[in-house]
Amino acid sequence: MTTTWSIAIDWDRNDDFSDTDDEVTNFTLNAQWFLGLRQRFQDDADDSVLELTLHNGDRRFSPENAFGPLFGKIAPLRPVRVQSNDGTTTHTHWLGWIETIEAQVSPTNTPTVKITAAGPMQFLKAAETQIELQENQRTDAIIERLIREVIAPPALNRAWVLGTSGYGELGVTTYVPDTALDVVADVGTVTLAIAADNWVTRSDNRTQATFNVYRAIADVVAAERGRFVFDRDGRAVFWNRLHFQDDVAVAGQFEDGLVDVVYDYAALPDFRNEVTVVAHPRMVSGSATDVLWELSEPVTLPAGKTLTLTVRFQDAENGSLRIGAKEVFVDEVVFDTTTGGIGDESGGGVAAVNIEAKANSALLTLINHDPRPATLIHCVVRGRKITDYGQMESTARDAESITFYGRRSLKINIPSIDKQYFAQYVADYEVKRRGRPQGMIEQVHLLSHSRDGGGYHGHQLARTLGDVITVFEQQTGHENRRYAIIGEKHHLTHEQLETTWYLEPIQGAPFPWKLGVAGRSELDSTTIPAF
């Protein structure tokens, strides 16, 4: 069967790729895209990227061409989608948003436009982690909570924008937009006692920034020893540590001669025989009335107005130290009685302060119901301090490997781990799987005709992140090892589809011990431990 391709841009951003001019396949000279991870044992995804080169002979893709059919629509954050159909199945290969439009201007060459699009990572990096303190929560629950902090661009036909014609008419265009990212998550195997309190950038000055959502997710994934990626549909995907430790079905077998492979032995990024894991023990204050923040200068509210402030918790004894907190409340609220009424923290009176506590900050909402201005002259936020005083290191070594091959060290800093024994588990786990030299296939390259197929064309279309394959490479003696596809890169032209899979070796048989599973739970026979 002939493979047909569809490359479409939702120029109207109406959640529909079938409008006039949305299909740009016939203008596409080549397309390249990537998603997933490029490095073995990498915890969190690289950004998903798509590059399109479009023929622009009629200037339809020139943003400032006022006579073009797309004038006013060629702009960032327009959704882009790549799909294929092999006569039986439609595969989505990439989904994201336009980032830049670059016209290739030349009097001698074919006029083209280069469109670069990006996946959801940009929105995770743009969102600050203003979430509540996470106590005794599984890693997947924390990741799903973090994802809810992210606002993805909604379809414009479903978004309500106050004061904007066509988007703000009451009862006509007042839609509530769907701005949530989809997430597919394994059940976490790790429950974190405390998280989110110490997600701040450490520095010597007083302006310590909060982690962005992407960095916070990376911390939680590191504690799990799992993986976080974005799939072909633009969804956030979390794999727990045991995701590939079960007997996962092999999706394809590949042999040398039909594919090109990149093989290495004892590569430095993978071969580590000394691993140090940094944990962050916390101290929770015995007092429930510690000062977390205090108003430093008066704040005046005009009559009938509301103002929201973000206050960041700091240690009163060491003002440069950002801290977390629990059981947070607002106290000692005093408004100037000459310009307004006296309120209290409960919201009564003419003026008041309400509080919404986060893990290491709070939102204070100042409300003035009085017809006169009201000046807040005193306000204190109190609670139980959670202090990360420093770091505690746990180290695992493979002494024999160090003797024979020299010390190859790795340090992993995981703010969400607060127990030294757990940090030791992680260090032992990493040395166990990385402490001895071993041969690994890093990449597999496949090539086929983009329309007529041949070779492994069907696998190029269907195989994606998380699929397990086996690779046989005769020259190196690397036979039928199991690998997970952790990253995929494709280059599409009118005549050719070139695919690169980034691989990570996974546990082969015998598999780790699992209760109640025949062949994996017999005492002293198949009890292979796993972390």
Short mmCIF file of C-alpha atoms in Angstrom, two decimals:
data_model
loop_
_atom_site.label_atom_id
_atom_site.label_comp_id
_atom_site.label_asym_id
_atom_site.label_seq_id
_atom_site.Cartn_x
_atom_site.Cartn_y
_atom_site.Cartn_z
CA MET A 1 0.00 0.00 0.00
CA THR A 2 1.14 3.56 -0.70
CA THR A 3 1.80 5.77 2.29
CA THR A 4 0.19 9.20 2.15
CA TRP A 5 1.38 12.05 4.33
CA SER A 6 -0.48 14.99 5.83
CA ILE A 7 1.32 18.04 7.18
CA ALA A 8 -1.18 20.59 8.42
CA ILE A 9 -1.17 23.90 10.28
CA ASP A 10 -4.27 25.07 12.14
CA TRP A 11 -4.01 28.67 10.95
CA ASP A 12 -7.31 29.69 12.59
CA ARG A 13 -6.34 27.88 15.82
CA ASN A 14 -9.83 26.44 16.03
CA ASP A 15 -8.83 22.87 16.92
CA ASP A 16 -9.48 21.75 13.34
CA PHE A 17 -6.80 20.94 10.75
CA SER A 18 -9.27 20.62 7.87
CA ASP A 19 -10.01 24.27 7.05
CA THR A 20 -9.05 25.80 3.69
CA ASP A 21 -5.26 26.27 3.43
CA ASP A 22 -4.57 24.22 6.60
CA GLU A 23 -3.04 21.40 4.55
CA VAL A 24 0.52 22.38 3.57
CA THR A 25 1.78 18.96 2.43
CA ASN A 26 2.03 19.96 -1.24
CA PHE A 27 4.16 22.98 -0.30
CA THR A 28 6.51 20.97 1.95
CA LEU A 29 10.01 20.42 0.54
CA ASN A 30 11.21 18.57 3.64
CA ALA A 31 10.24 18.03 7.24
CA GLN A 32 12.37 17.03 10.23
CA TRP A 33 11.12 16.29 13.71
CA PHE A 34 12.29 14.89 17.02
CA LEU A 35 10.71 13.83 20.30
CA GLY A 36 11.80 11.99 23.44
CA LEU A 37 15.30 11.59 24.91
CA ARG A 38 18.70 11.62 23.21
CA GLN A 39 20.81 10.17 26.03
CA ARG A 40 20.61 6.83 27.80
CA PHE A 41 19.64 7.04 31.48
CA GLN A 42 18.35 10.60 30.96
CA ASP A 43 15.42 11.31 33.29
CA ASP A 44 13.44 14.02 31.53
CA ALA A 45 12.69 14.82 27.91
CA ASP A 46 14.43 17.11 25.51
CA ASP A 47 12.06 19.48 23.76
CA SER A 48 10.05 18.17 20.85
CA VAL A 49 11.06 20.07 17.71
CA LEU A 50 9.74 20.21 14.14
CA GLU A 51 11.30 22.06 11.20
CA LEU A 52 9.39 22.54 7.96
CA THR A 53 10.75 24.00 4.74
CA LEU A 54 7.86 25.24 2.62
CA HIS A 55 7.88 26.43 -0.98
CA ASN A 56 6.82 30.07 -1.00
CA GLY A 57 6.68 30.97 -4.68
CA ASP A 58 3.29 32.68 -4.35
CA ARG A 59 4.29 34.36 -1.03
CA ARG A 60 1.36 32.78 0.81
CA PHE A 61 3.61 32.03 3.80
CA SER A 62 5.05 35.54 3.99
CA PRO A 63 3.55 37.00 7.21
CA GLU A 64 3.49 40.58 5.93
CA ASN A 65 2.03 39.84 2.51
CA ALA A 66 -1.32 41.66 2.82
CA PHE A 67 -2.63 40.01 -0.38
CA GLY A 68 -1.91 36.41 0.66
CA PRO A 69 -4.68 33.98 1.67
CA LEU A 70 -3.08 33.56 5.11
CA PHE A 71 -2.49 37.23 5.93
CA GLY A 72 -3.05 37.85 9.64
CA LYS A 73 -2.93 34.12 10.45
CA ILE A 74 0.79 33.37 10.13
CA ALA A 75 1.81 33.75 13.75
CA PRO A 76 3.40 31.81 16.61
CA LEU A 77 1.42 29.22 18.59
CA ARG A 78 -0.53 27.93 15.59
CA PRO A 79 -0.81 24.15 16.05
CA VAL A 80 1.15 21.93 13.65
CA ARG A 81 0.52 18.23 13.01
CA VAL A 82 2.29 15.52 11.00
CA GLN A 83 0.37 12.35 10.12
CA SER A 84 0.73 9.36 7.80
CA ASN A 85 -1.68 6.73 6.50
CA ASP A 86 -0.43 3.41 5.16
CA GLY A 87 -3.81 2.41 3.75
CA THR A 88 -4.88 0.80 7.01
CA THR A 89 -3.80 2.97 9.92
CA THR A 90 -3.42 6.69 10.46
CA HIS A 91 -0.38 7.51 12.60
CA THR A 92 0.15 10.87 14.25
CA HIS A 93 3.90 11.53 14.29
CA TRP A 94 4.20 14.98 15.82
CA LEU A 95 1.96 17.65 17.36
CA GLY A 96 3.02 21.05 18.64
CA TRP A 97 2.95 24.79 18.03
CA ILE A 98 4.71 27.20 15.68
CA GLU A 99 7.59 28.99 17.37
CA THR A 100 9.27 30.99 14.57
CA ILE A 101 8.69 31.82 10.89
CA GLU A 102 11.79 32.62 8.85
CA ALA A 103 11.52 33.65 5.19
CA GLN A 104 14.47 32.53 3.08
CA VAL A 105 15.06 35.61 0.91
CA SER A 106 17.30 35.18 -2.15
CA PRO A 107 17.10 36.59 -5.70
CA THR A 108 18.57 33.40 -7.19
CA ASN A 109 17.27 30.50 -5.08
CA THR A 110 13.76 29.06 -4.79
CA PRO A 111 11.78 31.21 -2.34
CA THR A 112 11.06 29.21 0.82
CA VAL A 113 9.91 29.69 4.39
CA LYS A 114 11.35 27.79 7.33
CA ILE A 115 8.84 27.15 10.11
CA THR A 116 10.14 25.90 13.43
CA ALA A 117 7.65 24.43 15.88
CA ALA A 118 8.08 23.25 19.45
CA GLY A 119 6.31 20.89 21.81
CA PRO A 120 4.84 21.45 25.29
CA MET A 121 8.15 21.91 27.13
CA GLN A 122 8.06 25.66 26.46
CA PHE A 123 4.91 25.99 28.58
CA LEU A 124 6.34 23.89 31.43
CA LYS A 125 9.44 26.08 31.53
CA ALA A 126 7.33 29.25 31.51
CA ALA A 127 5.19 28.23 34.51
CA GLU A 128 6.34 28.80 38.07
CA THR A 129 5.74 26.05 40.63
CA GLN A 130 3.18 27.74 42.82
CA ILE A 131 1.65 24.57 44.22
CA GLU A 132 0.67 23.53 47.71
CA LEU A 133 3.03 21.63 49.97
CA GLN A 134 3.05 17.98 48.91
CA GLU A 135 3.05 15.63 51.89
CA ASN A 136 3.12 11.84 51.56
CA GLN A 137 2.24 11.94 47.88
CA ARG A 138 3.18 9.45 45.17
CA THR A 139 5.42 10.75 42.40
CA ASP A 140 2.71 10.40 39.73
CA ALA A 141 0.25 12.45 41.83
CA ILE A 142 2.80 15.26 42.22
CA ILE A 143 3.57 15.28 38.50
CA GLU A 144 -0.13 15.45 37.61
CA ARG A 145 -0.54 18.33 40.07
CA LEU A 146 2.39 20.16 38.49
CA ILE A 147 0.97 19.68 35.00
CA ARG A 148 -2.22 21.45 36.13
CA GLU A 149 -0.10 24.58 36.68
CA VAL A 150 0.65 24.71 32.95
CA ILE A 151 -1.50 26.73 30.55
CA ALA A 152 -1.37 25.54 26.96
CA PRO A 153 -2.73 27.80 24.19
CA PRO A 154 -6.45 27.05 23.78
CA ALA A 155 -8.28 26.91 20.49
CA LEU A 156 -9.24 30.49 19.71
CA ASN A 157 -12.81 29.54 18.87
CA ARG A 158 -13.15 28.25 22.44
CA ALA A 159 -11.37 31.00 24.33
CA TRP A 160 -13.01 33.95 26.04
CA VAL A 161 -10.92 37.13 26.08
CA LEU A 162 -12.33 40.07 28.01
CA GLY A 163 -12.76 43.21 25.92
CA THR A 164 -11.66 41.65 22.61
CA SER A 165 -14.13 41.74 19.75
CA GLY A 166 -15.11 38.27 18.61
CA TYR A 167 -13.93 36.66 21.84
CA GLY A 168 -15.73 38.52 24.64
CA GLU A 169 -19.42 38.87 23.76
CA LEU A 170 -21.55 37.79 26.71
CA GLY A 171 -23.54 34.65 25.92
CA VAL A 172 -22.09 34.44 22.42
CA THR A 173 -18.35 33.87 22.63
CA THR A 174 -17.91 33.54 26.40
CA TYR A 175 -16.46 30.03 26.29
CA VAL A 176 -14.28 28.64 29.06
CA PRO A 177 -11.11 27.52 27.27
CA ASP A 178 -9.51 24.14 27.82
CA THR A 179 -5.90 25.01 28.66
CA ALA A 180 -4.82 21.78 30.34
CA LEU A 181 -2.11 19.50 28.97
CA ASP A 182 -2.93 15.82 28.74
CA VAL A 183 -0.84 13.51 30.93
CA VAL A 184 -0.46 9.73 30.86
CA ALA A 185 1.20 8.47 34.03
CA ASP A 186 2.24 5.16 35.53
CA VAL A 187 1.41 4.73 39.21
CA GLY A 188 4.48 5.96 41.08
CA THR A 189 6.47 3.46 43.13
CA VAL A 190 7.83 6.17 45.44
CA THR A 191 5.91 8.21 48.01
CA LEU A 192 7.68 11.44 48.95
CA ALA A 193 7.32 12.58 52.55
CA ILE A 194 7.71 16.25 51.59
CA ALA A 195 8.03 17.92 48.20
CA ALA A 196 7.79 21.41 46.67
CA ASP A 197 9.05 23.23 49.76
CA ASN A 198 12.66 23.53 48.57
CA TRP A 199 12.03 24.13 44.87
CA VAL A 200 13.99 27.37 44.83
CA THR A 201 17.18 28.38 43.04
CA ARG A 202 19.92 28.54 45.65
CA SER A 203 22.09 31.65 45.62
CA ASP A 204 23.85 34.05 47.95
CA ASN A 205 21.42 36.89 47.45
CA ARG A 206 17.87 37.39 48.64
CA THR A 207 16.20 37.07 45.24
CA GLN A 208 15.91 33.30 45.01
CA ALA A 209 13.64 32.20 42.21
CA THR A 210 11.15 29.35 42.34
CA PHE A 211 11.68 26.33 40.09
CA ASN A 212 9.76 26.24 36.84
CA VAL A 213 7.35 23.33 36.41
CA TYR A 214 9.68 21.45 34.09
CA ARG A 215 12.54 21.55 36.59
CA ALA A 216 10.22 20.50 39.41
CA ILE A 217 8.99 17.52 37.37
CA ALA A 218 12.62 16.59 36.69
CA ASP A 219 13.24 16.50 40.45
CA VAL A 220 10.27 14.20 41.09
CA VAL A 221 11.20 11.91 38.18
CA ALA A 222 14.78 11.70 39.50
CA ALA A 223 13.48 10.59 42.90
CA GLU A 224 11.43 7.86 41.18
CA ARG A 225 14.30 6.94 38.81
CA GLY A 226 11.65 7.01 36.10
CA ARG A 227 11.28 8.81 32.78
CA PHE A 228 9.30 11.84 31.61
CA VAL A 229 8.70 12.40 27.87
CA PHE A 230 6.30 14.02 25.43
CA ASP A 231 4.68 11.60 23.00
CA ARG A 232 3.58 11.96 19.38
CA ASP A 233 0.24 13.47 20.42
CA GLY A 234 1.95 16.14 22.53
CA ARG A 235 0.94 14.47 25.79
CA ALA A 236 3.13 14.39 28.89
CA VAL A 237 4.07 10.78 29.68
CA PHE A 238 5.51 9.51 32.98
CA TRP A 239 7.06 6.04 33.24
CA ASN A 240 7.79 4.74 36.71
CA ARG A 241 11.01 2.94 37.58
CA LEU A 242 9.52 -0.50 36.92
CA HIS A 243 8.05 0.39 33.52
CA PHE A 244 10.55 -1.72 31.57
CA GLN A 245 11.28 -4.30 34.26
CA ASP A 246 8.28 -6.44 33.35
CA ASP A 247 8.28 -8.84 30.44
CA VAL A 248 7.27 -6.18 27.90
CA ALA A 249 6.31 -7.58 24.48
CA VAL A 250 8.95 -7.05 21.80
CA ALA A 251 7.53 -4.87 19.02
CA GLY A 252 10.19 -5.66 16.42
CA GLN A 253 13.46 -7.48 15.73
CA PHE A 254 16.18 -5.76 13.72
CA GLU A 255 19.31 -7.19 12.12
CA ASP A 256 22.51 -5.66 10.81
CA GLY A 257 22.63 -5.37 7.06
CA LEU A 258 19.10 -3.99 7.06
CA VAL A 259 19.76 -1.16 9.50
CA ASP A 260 22.73 1.03 10.44
CA VAL A 261 23.65 1.13 14.11
CA VAL A 262 25.77 3.35 16.35
CA TYR A 263 27.52 1.12 18.87
CA ASP A 264 29.80 2.03 21.75
CA TYR A 265 31.52 0.20 24.56
CA ALA A 266 32.01 1.66 28.04
CA ALA A 267 30.97 5.16 26.96
CA LEU A 268 31.81 7.67 29.69
CA PRO A 269 28.27 9.08 30.10
CA ASP A 270 26.99 5.55 30.80
CA PHE A 271 29.91 3.86 32.60
CA ARG A 272 29.88 5.10 36.22
CA ASN A 273 31.42 3.09 39.05
CA GLU A 274 31.10 5.71 41.80
CA VAL A 275 27.74 7.39 42.27
CA THR A 276 26.89 10.02 44.88
CA VAL A 277 23.28 10.95 45.52
CA VAL A 278 22.56 14.19 47.38
CA ALA A 279 19.54 14.13 49.70
CA HIS A 280 17.99 17.12 51.45
CA PRO A 281 16.86 16.33 55.01
CA ARG A 282 14.27 18.77 56.36
CA MET A 283 13.58 20.14 59.81
CA VAL A 284 9.96 20.97 60.64
CA SER A 285 9.61 23.63 63.31
CA GLY A 286 8.09 22.70 66.66
CA SER A 287 6.31 26.05 66.71
CA ALA A 288 3.19 26.65 64.64
CA THR A 289 3.57 30.44 64.83
CA ASP A 290 6.94 31.10 63.23
CA VAL A 291 7.15 34.29 61.20
CA LEU A 292 7.32 33.40 57.50
CA TRP A 293 6.83 36.89 56.08
CA GLU A 294 6.14 40.37 57.42
CA LEU A 295 4.95 43.50 55.61
CA SER A 296 7.91 45.85 55.14
CA GLU A 297 6.08 48.96 53.89
CA PRO A 298 2.45 50.12 53.75
CA VAL A 299 0.18 49.17 50.86
CA THR A 300 -2.76 51.44 49.95
CA LEU A 301 -5.88 50.15 48.25
CA PRO A 302 -8.21 52.54 46.42
CA ALA A 303 -11.85 52.48 47.40
CA GLY A 304 -13.62 49.25 46.48
CA LYS A 305 -10.51 47.62 45.02
CA THR A 306 -8.79 44.25 45.41
CA LEU A 307 -5.06 43.56 45.17
CA THR A 308 -3.23 40.21 45.11
CA LEU A 309 0.37 39.94 46.32
CA THR A 310 2.76 36.99 46.15
CA VAL A 311 4.87 36.72 49.29
CA ARG A 312 7.80 34.33 49.55
CA PHE A 313 8.60 32.60 52.81
CA GLN A 314 11.97 33.41 54.36
CA ASP A 315 13.63 32.54 57.64
CA ALA A 316 13.27 35.53 59.99
CA GLU A 317 16.65 34.69 61.54
CA ASN A 318 18.38 34.35 58.17
CA GLY A 319 16.57 36.50 55.65
CA SER A 320 18.53 35.14 52.68
CA LEU A 321 17.27 31.59 53.28
CA ARG A 322 14.09 30.63 51.44
CA ILE A 323 12.03 28.10 53.36
CA GLY A 324 8.89 26.03 53.01
CA ALA A 325 6.02 25.97 55.47
CA LYS A 326 2.85 24.19 56.56
CA GLU A 327 -0.19 25.19 58.59
CA VAL A 328 0.12 28.73 57.19
CA PHE A 329 -2.13 31.58 58.29
CA VAL A 330 -2.24 35.38 58.22
CA ASP A 331 -1.98 37.30 61.47
CA GLU A 332 -1.79 40.82 62.95
CA VAL A 333 -3.64 42.50 60.08
CA VAL A 334 -3.93 46.26 60.68
CA PHE A 335 -5.36 48.83 58.29
CA ASP A 336 -4.96 52.58 58.75
CA THR A 337 -8.11 53.70 60.57
CA THR A 338 -7.88 57.26 59.24
CA THR A 339 -8.32 56.28 55.60
CA GLY A 340 -10.37 53.12 55.88
CA GLY A 341 -11.86 50.58 58.22
CA ILE A 342 -10.10 48.02 60.37
CA GLY A 343 -10.32 44.47 58.98
CA ASP A 344 -9.15 41.10 60.18
CA GLU A 345 -7.71 37.93 58.70
CA SER A 346 -11.11 36.22 58.52
CA GLY A 347 -12.41 38.59 55.86
CA GLY A 348 -14.78 40.55 58.09
CA GLY A 349 -14.89 44.31 58.46
CA VAL A 350 -14.46 46.94 55.83
CA ALA A 351 -11.00 45.82 54.70
CA ALA A 352 -9.45 42.37 54.96
CA VAL A 353 -6.60 40.09 53.90
CA ASN A 354 -7.23 36.55 52.68
CA ILE A 355 -4.48 33.98 52.21
CA GLU A 356 -3.90 31.04 49.85
CA ALA A 357 -0.91 29.06 51.06
CA LYS A 358 1.60 27.43 48.71
CA ALA A 359 4.62 25.26 49.52
CA ASN A 360 7.14 28.10 49.90
CA SER A 361 5.01 31.17 49.23
CA ALA A 362 1.48 32.49 49.63
CA LEU A 363 -1.00 34.60 47.72
CA LEU A 364 -2.38 37.46 49.82
CA THR A 365 -5.60 39.03 48.56
CA LEU A 366 -6.18 42.52 49.98
CA ILE A 367 -9.83 43.54 49.83
CA ASN A 368 -11.19 47.05 50.45
CA HIS A 369 -14.99 47.29 50.62
CA ASP A 370 -14.89 50.82 52.05
CA PRO A 371 -15.79 53.85 49.88
CA ARG A 372 -12.52 55.39 51.09
CA PRO A 373 -8.90 54.28 50.46
CA ALA A 374 -7.53 51.77 52.99
CA THR A 375 -3.83 51.39 53.84
CA LEU A 376 -2.48 48.10 55.12
CA ILE A 377 0.19 49.07 57.64
CA HIS A 378 0.91 45.74 59.33
CA CYS A 379 0.55 42.10 58.31
CA VAL A 380 2.37 38.90 59.30
CA VAL A 381 2.24 35.44 57.75
CA ARG A 382 2.92 32.66 60.22
CA GLY A 383 3.13 28.90 60.20
CA ARG A 384 5.36 25.94 60.83
CA LYS A 385 8.76 26.36 59.12
CA ILE A 386 10.21 23.61 56.96
CA THR A 387 13.93 24.21 56.58
CA ASP A 388 16.35 22.58 54.17
CA TYR A 389 19.62 23.32 55.95
CA GLY A 390 21.88 21.72 53.40
CA GLN A 391 22.81 18.47 51.79
CA MET A 392 23.58 14.94 52.87
CA GLU A 393 25.46 12.67 50.49
CA SER A 394 25.25 8.92 50.03
CA THR A 395 27.83 7.16 47.86
CA ALA A 396 28.02 3.73 46.27
CA ARG A 397 31.18 2.32 44.67
CA ASP A 398 32.14 -0.70 42.65
CA ALA A 399 35.63 -1.17 44.11
CA GLU A 400 36.71 -3.81 41.62
CA SER A 401 35.62 -1.69 38.68
CA ILE A 402 37.48 1.31 40.08
CA THR A 403 40.63 -0.82 40.46
CA PHE A 404 40.54 -2.03 36.87
CA TYR A 405 39.14 1.02 35.06
CA GLY A 406 39.72 4.02 37.29
CA ARG A 407 37.18 6.12 39.12
CA ARG A 408 34.27 7.26 36.96
CA SER A 409 32.08 9.44 39.17
CA LEU A 410 28.56 10.77 38.94
CA LYS A 411 26.74 13.09 41.35
CA ILE A 412 22.92 13.30 41.36
CA ASN A 413 21.23 16.07 43.34
CA ILE A 414 17.58 15.26 44.22
CA PRO A 415 15.90 17.94 46.39
CA SER A 416 12.76 15.84 46.95
CA ILE A 417 14.64 13.03 48.70
CA ASP A 418 14.85 13.78 52.42
CA LYS A 419 16.06 10.40 53.73
CA GLN A 420 19.68 9.33 53.51
CA TYR A 421 18.82 5.64 53.34
CA PHE A 422 16.70 6.24 50.24
CA ALA A 423 19.51 8.22 48.63
CA GLN A 424 21.73 5.20 49.30
CA TYR A 425 19.23 2.95 47.52
CA VAL A 426 19.40 5.21 44.48
CA ALA A 427 23.21 5.27 44.51
CA ASP A 428 23.37 1.46 44.80
CA TYR A 429 20.87 1.10 41.96
CA GLU A 430 22.85 3.34 39.62
CA VAL A 431 26.17 1.61 40.31
CA LYS A 432 24.52 -1.77 39.83
CA ARG A 433 23.32 -0.94 36.33
CA ARG A 434 26.20 1.30 35.22
CA GLY A 435 29.29 0.21 37.18
CA ARG A 436 30.86 -2.20 34.69
CA PRO A 437 31.89 -1.64 31.05
CA GLN A 438 29.35 -2.93 28.59
CA GLY A 439 28.56 -2.61 24.94
CA MET A 440 25.41 -0.77 23.94
CA ILE A 441 23.71 0.24 20.75
CA GLU A 442 23.08 3.95 21.03
CA GLN A 443 21.13 4.57 17.82
CA VAL A 444 19.48 2.66 14.99
CA HIS A 445 19.08 4.27 11.55
CA LEU A 446 16.42 3.10 9.08
CA LEU A 447 15.72 4.23 5.53
CA SER A 448 12.80 3.67 3.17
CA HIS A 449 10.86 5.32 0.37
CA SER A 450 8.51 7.88 1.90
CA ARG A 451 5.54 6.71 -0.18
CA ASP A 452 6.34 3.29 -1.63
CA GLY A 453 7.82 1.92 1.61
CA GLY A 454 10.06 -1.13 1.61
CA GLY A 455 12.45 -2.40 4.27
CA TYR A 456 11.32 -1.52 7.78
CA HIS A 457 8.98 1.22 6.56
CA GLY A 458 6.04 -0.10 8.60
CA HIS A 459 8.12 0.03 11.77
CA GLN A 460 9.27 3.55 10.94
CA LEU A 461 5.63 4.63 10.93
CA ALA A 462 4.42 2.63 13.93
CA ARG A 463 7.29 2.27 16.40
CA THR A 464 7.52 5.08 18.93
CA LEU A 465 8.61 6.04 22.44
CA GLY A 466 8.37 3.17 24.92
CA ASP A 467 8.32 0.39 22.34
CA VAL A 468 10.73 -2.47 23.03
CA ILE A 469 12.83 -3.91 20.22
CA THR A 470 15.70 -6.40 19.88
CA VAL A 471 18.81 -5.69 17.84
CA PHE A 472 21.24 -8.23 16.39
CA GLU A 473 24.63 -6.87 15.33
CA GLN A 474 27.04 -9.57 14.08
CA GLN A 475 30.31 -7.65 13.81
CA THR A 476 30.43 -6.72 17.49
CA GLY A 477 28.82 -9.92 18.71
CA HIS A 478 25.97 -7.89 20.14
CA GLU A 479 23.12 -10.38 19.81
CA ASN A 480 19.41 -9.91 20.45
CA ARG A 481 19.67 -7.41 23.27
CA ARG A 482 16.43 -5.77 24.36
CA TYR A 483 16.17 -2.00 24.00
CA ALA A 484 13.52 0.61 24.67
CA ILE A 485 13.03 3.38 22.13
CA ILE A 486 13.51 6.53 24.22
CA GLY A 487 13.79 9.05 21.37
CA GLU A 488 12.87 9.26 17.70
CA LYS A 489 14.01 11.55 14.89
CA HIS A 490 12.63 11.58 11.34
CA HIS A 491 13.56 13.33 8.08
CA LEU A 492 10.88 13.29 5.40
CA THR A 493 11.25 14.32 1.76
CA HIS A 494 9.21 13.48 -1.34
CA GLU A 495 11.34 10.40 -1.95
CA GLN A 496 12.73 9.31 1.40
CA LEU A 497 11.89 8.68 5.04
CA GLU A 498 14.95 8.51 7.27
CA THR A 499 14.43 7.47 10.89
CA THR A 500 16.76 7.45 13.89
CA TRP A 501 15.80 5.71 17.12
CA TYR A 502 17.65 6.56 20.33
CA LEU A 503 17.87 3.45 22.49
CA GLU A 504 18.39 2.43 26.09
CA PRO A 505 19.12 -1.16 27.16
CA ILE A 506 16.56 -2.73 29.47
CA GLN A 507 16.45 -5.72 31.75
CA GLY A 508 16.19 -9.00 29.89
CA ALA A 509 15.20 -12.37 31.28
CA PRO A 510 15.42 -13.35 34.06
CA PHE A 511 13.20 -10.53 35.26
CA PRO A 512 13.12 -9.09 38.79
CA TRP A 513 11.11 -10.74 41.55
CA LYS A 514 7.38 -10.13 41.44
CA LEU A 515 4.91 -11.52 43.94
CA GLY A 516 2.58 -14.20 42.61
CA VAL A 517 4.06 -14.37 39.11
CA ALA A 518 5.21 -17.84 38.09
CA GLY A 519 8.88 -17.96 37.20
CA ARG A 520 9.61 -14.73 39.06
CA SER A 521 8.64 -15.42 42.68
CA GLU A 522 10.13 -18.80 43.65
CA LEU A 523 12.17 -18.37 46.85
CA ASP A 524 15.92 -18.88 46.38
CA SER A 525 15.30 -19.73 42.73
CA THR A 526 13.99 -16.72 40.82
CA THR A 527 14.17 -14.05 43.52
CA ILE A 528 16.21 -11.51 41.60
CA PRO A 529 16.05 -8.25 43.56
CA ALA A 530 15.16 -4.90 42.01
CA PHE A 531 15.12 -1.38 43.38
#
